[in-house]
Short mmCIF file of C-alpha atoms in Angstrom, two decimals:
data_model
loop_
_atom_site.label_atom_id
_atom_site.label_comp_id
_atom_site.label_asym_id
_atom_site.label_seq_id
_atom_site.Cartn_x
_atom_site.Cartn_y
_atom_site.Cartn_z
CA MET W 927 3.90 -13.07 -13.24
CA LYS W 928 2.20 -14.04 -9.95
CA ILE W 929 1.94 -11.59 -7.17
CA VAL W 930 0.86 -12.06 -3.65
CA GLN W 931 0.12 -8.92 -1.55
CA VAL W 932 0.10 -8.90 2.13
CA ILE W 933 -1.51 -6.19 4.13
CA ASP W 934 -2.72 -5.67 7.72
CA SER W 935 -6.47 -5.04 6.90
CA LEU W 936 -8.86 -3.93 4.29
CA GLU W 937 -10.40 -1.16 6.45
CA PHE W 938 -10.91 2.18 4.81
CA GLY W 939 -7.53 3.85 4.33
CA GLY W 940 -4.95 4.83 1.74
CA ALA W 941 -2.68 1.80 1.93
CA GLU W 942 -5.68 -0.49 1.98
CA ARG W 943 -7.41 1.30 -1.02
CA MET W 944 -4.09 0.94 -2.95
CA ALA W 945 -3.88 -2.75 -2.05
CA VAL W 946 -7.36 -3.42 -3.49
CA ASN W 947 -6.72 -1.17 -6.59
CA MET W 948 -3.54 -3.11 -7.33
CA ALA W 949 -5.14 -6.40 -6.80
CA ASN W 950 -7.80 -5.52 -9.25
CA ALA W 951 -5.32 -4.19 -11.70
CA PHE W 952 -3.10 -7.27 -11.42
CA VAL W 953 -5.94 -9.59 -12.50
CA THR W 954 -5.88 -8.18 -15.95
CA HIS W 955 -2.17 -7.88 -16.36
CA HIS W 956 -0.70 -10.67 -14.56
CA ASP W 957 -1.31 -14.59 -14.34
CA ARG W 958 -2.87 -14.49 -10.86
CA SER W 959 -3.75 -11.92 -8.25
CA VAL W 960 -3.65 -13.00 -4.56
CA LEU W 961 -4.43 -10.60 -1.73
CA VAL W 962 -3.92 -11.57 2.01
CA ALA W 963 -5.29 -9.54 4.83
CA THR W 964 -3.52 -10.46 8.23
CA ARG W 965 -5.58 -8.79 10.96
CA LYS W 966 -8.97 -7.56 9.83
CA ILE W 967 -10.95 -7.92 6.55
CA GLY W 968 -12.79 -4.43 6.49
CA GLY W 969 -15.06 -2.60 4.37
CA LEU W 970 -12.86 -2.53 1.20
CA HIS W 971 -13.21 -6.17 0.73
CA SER W 972 -16.40 -5.53 -1.21
CA ASP W 973 -14.49 -3.65 -3.92
CA LEU W 974 -12.36 -6.58 -4.75
CA ARG W 975 -12.98 -8.02 -8.13
CA HIS W 976 -14.40 -11.62 -8.03
CA ASP W 977 -11.47 -13.18 -9.70
CA VAL W 978 -8.98 -11.81 -6.98
CA LEU W 979 -8.02 -14.56 -4.75
CA PHE W 980 -8.43 -13.15 -1.14
CA HIS W 981 -7.32 -14.74 2.19
CA PHE W 982 -7.82 -13.68 5.71
CA ILE W 983 -5.61 -15.23 8.17
CA GLY W 984 -6.93 -13.91 11.39
CA LYS W 985 -3.68 -12.56 13.09
CA ARG W 986 -4.55 -11.67 16.77
CA PHE W 987 -1.13 -10.56 18.10
CA ILE W 988 2.39 -10.05 16.80
CA PHE W 989 3.67 -13.64 17.50
CA ASP W 990 0.34 -15.44 16.37
CA ILE W 991 2.01 -18.67 15.25
CA ARG W 992 -1.29 -20.17 13.78
CA ALA W 993 -1.76 -17.09 11.59
CA PHE W 994 1.92 -17.13 10.50
CA ILE W 995 1.66 -20.74 9.47
CA ARG W 996 -1.56 -19.83 7.41
CA LEU W 997 0.39 -17.23 5.59
CA PHE W 998 3.42 -19.44 5.10
CA LEU W 999 1.19 -22.15 3.49
CA ILE W 1000 -0.37 -19.66 1.23
CA VAL W 1001 2.91 -18.36 -0.01
CA LYS W 1002 4.40 -21.89 -0.29
CA ARG W 1003 1.36 -22.99 -2.36
CA GLU W 1004 1.15 -19.91 -4.64
CA GLN W 1005 4.93 -19.63 -5.17
CA PRO W 1006 4.72 -15.90 -6.24
CA ASP W 1007 7.25 -14.18 -8.32
CA ILE W 1008 6.78 -11.28 -6.00
CA LEU W 1009 5.61 -11.02 -2.34
CA HIS W 1010 4.29 -7.58 -2.17
CA ALA W 1011 4.35 -6.35 1.41
CA HIS W 1012 2.57 -3.20 2.40
CA SER W 1013 4.08 -1.16 5.24
CA THR W 1014 4.55 -3.16 8.47
CA SER W 1015 3.51 -6.32 6.90
CA VAL W 1016 7.00 -6.62 5.64
CA PHE W 1017 8.16 -8.02 8.95
CA TRP W 1018 6.07 -11.17 8.59
CA CYS W 1019 7.11 -11.37 4.89
CA MET W 1020 10.79 -11.30 5.96
CA LEU W 1021 10.15 -14.15 8.31
CA ILE W 1022 8.49 -16.08 5.39
CA LYS W 1023 11.70 -15.49 3.37
CA LEU W 1024 13.72 -17.36 6.14
CA PHE W 1025 11.77 -20.46 5.31
CA LEU W 1026 11.57 -19.74 1.63
CA PRO W 1027 14.72 -18.06 0.73
CA LYS W 1028 13.95 -17.54 -2.99
CA THR W 1029 10.96 -15.39 -2.17
CA LYS W 1030 11.31 -11.92 -3.66
CA ILE W 1031 10.00 -9.17 -1.38
CA VAL W 1032 8.93 -5.72 -2.55
CA TRP W 1033 8.20 -3.35 0.30
CA HIS W 1034 5.44 -0.77 -0.46
CA HIS W 1035 5.81 2.02 2.08
CA HIS W 1036 2.62 4.26 2.59
CA LEU W 1037 3.31 6.25 5.77
CA GLY W 1038 4.59 9.82 5.85
CA LEU W 1039 8.25 10.61 6.39
CA SER W 1040 7.40 12.07 9.79
CA ASP W 1041 5.82 8.62 10.83
CA LEU W 1042 8.86 6.73 9.60
CA VAL W 1043 11.34 8.86 11.51
CA ARG W 1044 9.41 8.52 14.72
CA ALA W 1045 8.71 4.80 14.22
CA LYS W 1046 10.72 2.48 16.42
CA PRO W 1047 11.06 -0.25 13.75
CA ARG W 1048 12.98 2.17 11.41
CA PRO W 1049 16.51 0.89 12.10
CA LEU W 1050 15.19 -2.70 11.61
CA ILE W 1051 13.57 -1.92 8.29
CA VAL W 1052 16.78 -0.40 7.00
CA TRP W 1053 18.81 -3.36 8.11
CA LEU W 1054 16.26 -5.82 6.58
CA SER W 1055 16.24 -3.87 3.37
CA LYS W 1056 19.44 -5.55 2.27
CA TRP W 1057 17.18 -8.59 1.43
CA PHE W 1058 14.46 -6.66 -0.31
CA HIS W 1059 14.07 -7.24 -3.97
CA GLY W 1060 12.94 -3.67 -4.32
CA ALA W 1061 10.87 -0.92 -2.71
CA LEU W 1062 7.90 1.29 -3.63
CA LEU W 1063 7.41 4.81 -2.14
CA VAL W 1064 4.15 6.79 -2.42
CA ASN W 1065 5.83 10.34 -2.41
CA LYS W 1066 9.06 11.78 -3.51
CA ARG W 1067 10.21 12.66 -0.05
CA LEU W 1068 10.01 9.11 0.94
CA LEU W 1069 11.79 8.18 -2.44
CA ASP W 1070 14.82 10.39 -1.39
CA TRP W 1071 14.82 8.86 2.11
CA ALA W 1072 14.76 5.44 0.58
CA ILE W 1073 17.59 6.05 -1.87
CA LEU W 1074 19.80 7.29 0.86
CA GLU W 1075 18.88 4.74 3.59
CA LEU W 1076 17.57 1.56 2.19
CA ARG W 1077 20.28 -1.17 1.35
CA CYS W 1078 18.62 -2.88 -1.60
CA ASN W 1079 19.32 -2.31 -5.25
CA ARG W 1080 18.73 1.34 -5.95
CA ASN W 1081 17.59 0.54 -9.36
CA ARG W 1082 14.56 -1.27 -7.76
CA ILE W 1083 13.56 1.68 -5.66
CA ALA W 1084 10.70 3.59 -7.34
CA TYR W 1085 8.12 6.26 -6.65
CA ILE W 1086 4.59 5.18 -7.56
CA PRO W 1087 1.92 7.83 -6.65
CA ASN W 1088 -1.37 6.54 -5.45
CA PHE W 1089 -4.01 6.04 -8.08
CA THR W 1090 -7.80 5.53 -8.19
CA ASP W 1091 -9.92 3.16 -10.17
CA ILE W 1092 -13.17 5.48 -9.83
CA GLU W 1093 -15.07 5.63 -13.16
CA PRO W 1094 -16.33 9.26 -13.95
CA SER W 1095 -19.69 7.96 -15.10
CA SER W 1096 -20.19 6.00 -11.85
CA ARG W 1097 -19.96 8.99 -9.43
CA SER W 1098 -22.45 11.65 -10.14
CA GLY W 1099 -21.64 15.02 -8.52
CA LEU W 1100 -17.85 14.59 -8.56
CA PHE W 1101 -17.32 15.51 -12.11
CA TYR W 1102 -18.52 18.52 -14.16
CA GLU W 1103 -19.02 19.14 -17.78
CA GLN W 1104 -16.50 21.99 -18.11
CA GLY W 1105 -13.35 23.00 -16.46
CA ILE W 1106 -10.49 21.25 -14.52
CA LYS W 1107 -11.72 18.59 -12.17
CA ILE W 1108 -9.83 17.85 -8.87
CA LEU W 1109 -10.62 14.79 -6.87
CA HIS W 1110 -8.91 14.73 -3.57
CA LEU W 1111 -8.59 11.26 -2.02
CA ALA W 1112 -6.26 11.66 0.93
CA ASN W 1113 -7.22 10.39 4.33
CA PHE W 1114 -7.72 12.74 7.30
CA ARG W 1115 -4.21 12.66 8.67
CA ASP W 1116 -1.86 15.46 9.80
CA GLN W 1117 0.65 14.70 7.02
CA LYS W 1118 -2.03 15.25 4.26
CA ASP W 1119 -2.34 18.88 5.11
CA HIS W 1120 -6.03 19.28 4.50
CA LEU W 1121 -6.28 22.84 5.96
CA ASN W 1122 -3.67 24.04 3.39
CA LEU W 1123 -5.65 22.46 0.56
CA LEU W 1124 -8.84 24.15 1.74
CA ASN W 1125 -7.27 27.51 2.02
CA SER W 1126 -5.79 27.22 -1.45
CA ILE W 1127 -9.19 26.33 -2.82
CA LEU W 1128 -10.71 29.31 -1.06
CA THR W 1129 -7.93 31.59 -2.48
CA LEU W 1130 -8.59 30.38 -5.93
CA LYS W 1131 -12.31 30.68 -5.57
CA ASN W 1132 -11.86 34.27 -4.36
CA ARG W 1133 -9.76 35.03 -7.42
CA GLY W 1134 -12.54 33.74 -9.61
CA ARG W 1135 -10.50 30.68 -10.80
CA ILE W 1136 -12.92 28.04 -9.35
CA PHE W 1137 -16.63 28.39 -10.15
CA LYS W 1138 -18.06 25.41 -8.42
CA CYS W 1139 -16.77 23.36 -5.52
CA THR W 1140 -18.15 20.23 -3.88
CA LEU W 1141 -16.67 18.90 -0.53
#
């Protein structure tokens, strides 16, 4: 299977980190792994494996025809089994499908439910979803929303939690010889509720359930 991922940038962020992790994983499990950043490269580019085929198309504004043609030519040349669109990249991927109708698009949605409800493109995404091959959601609240709202095949709507490829041996100070290890990877955004997490850790520490904590 050949998969082409499309994402806005590879700046430091949750969706961007997942795109890199998935691109690296696809190399070992699929025939070919291609990752396209549309607007900006970013610092996570250096974490890509050398055998991931990376493209940057230099999108400057929403109707950047030259950048769109670059993306179209990449998809046409690669002929992927799945065009994996992260978050709002799905809009350009759907335009690609107009010219390459056999393209199968999987939408990977990373934002919180409150972001989705406030977002102006929400009705458009719901309408476009009838042409999605499938959808991946990063939390169960989004999964419930997707099952109710999206118009693609419900059997192809799935919850996939974010994962990390950090090796314990490569990050001294994050892992301890004994006890339960908790590695918190969420970005600093309101929906991640960091204060609640810190208060929970403090409560456990006061109860003697946590003996060592590194922030």
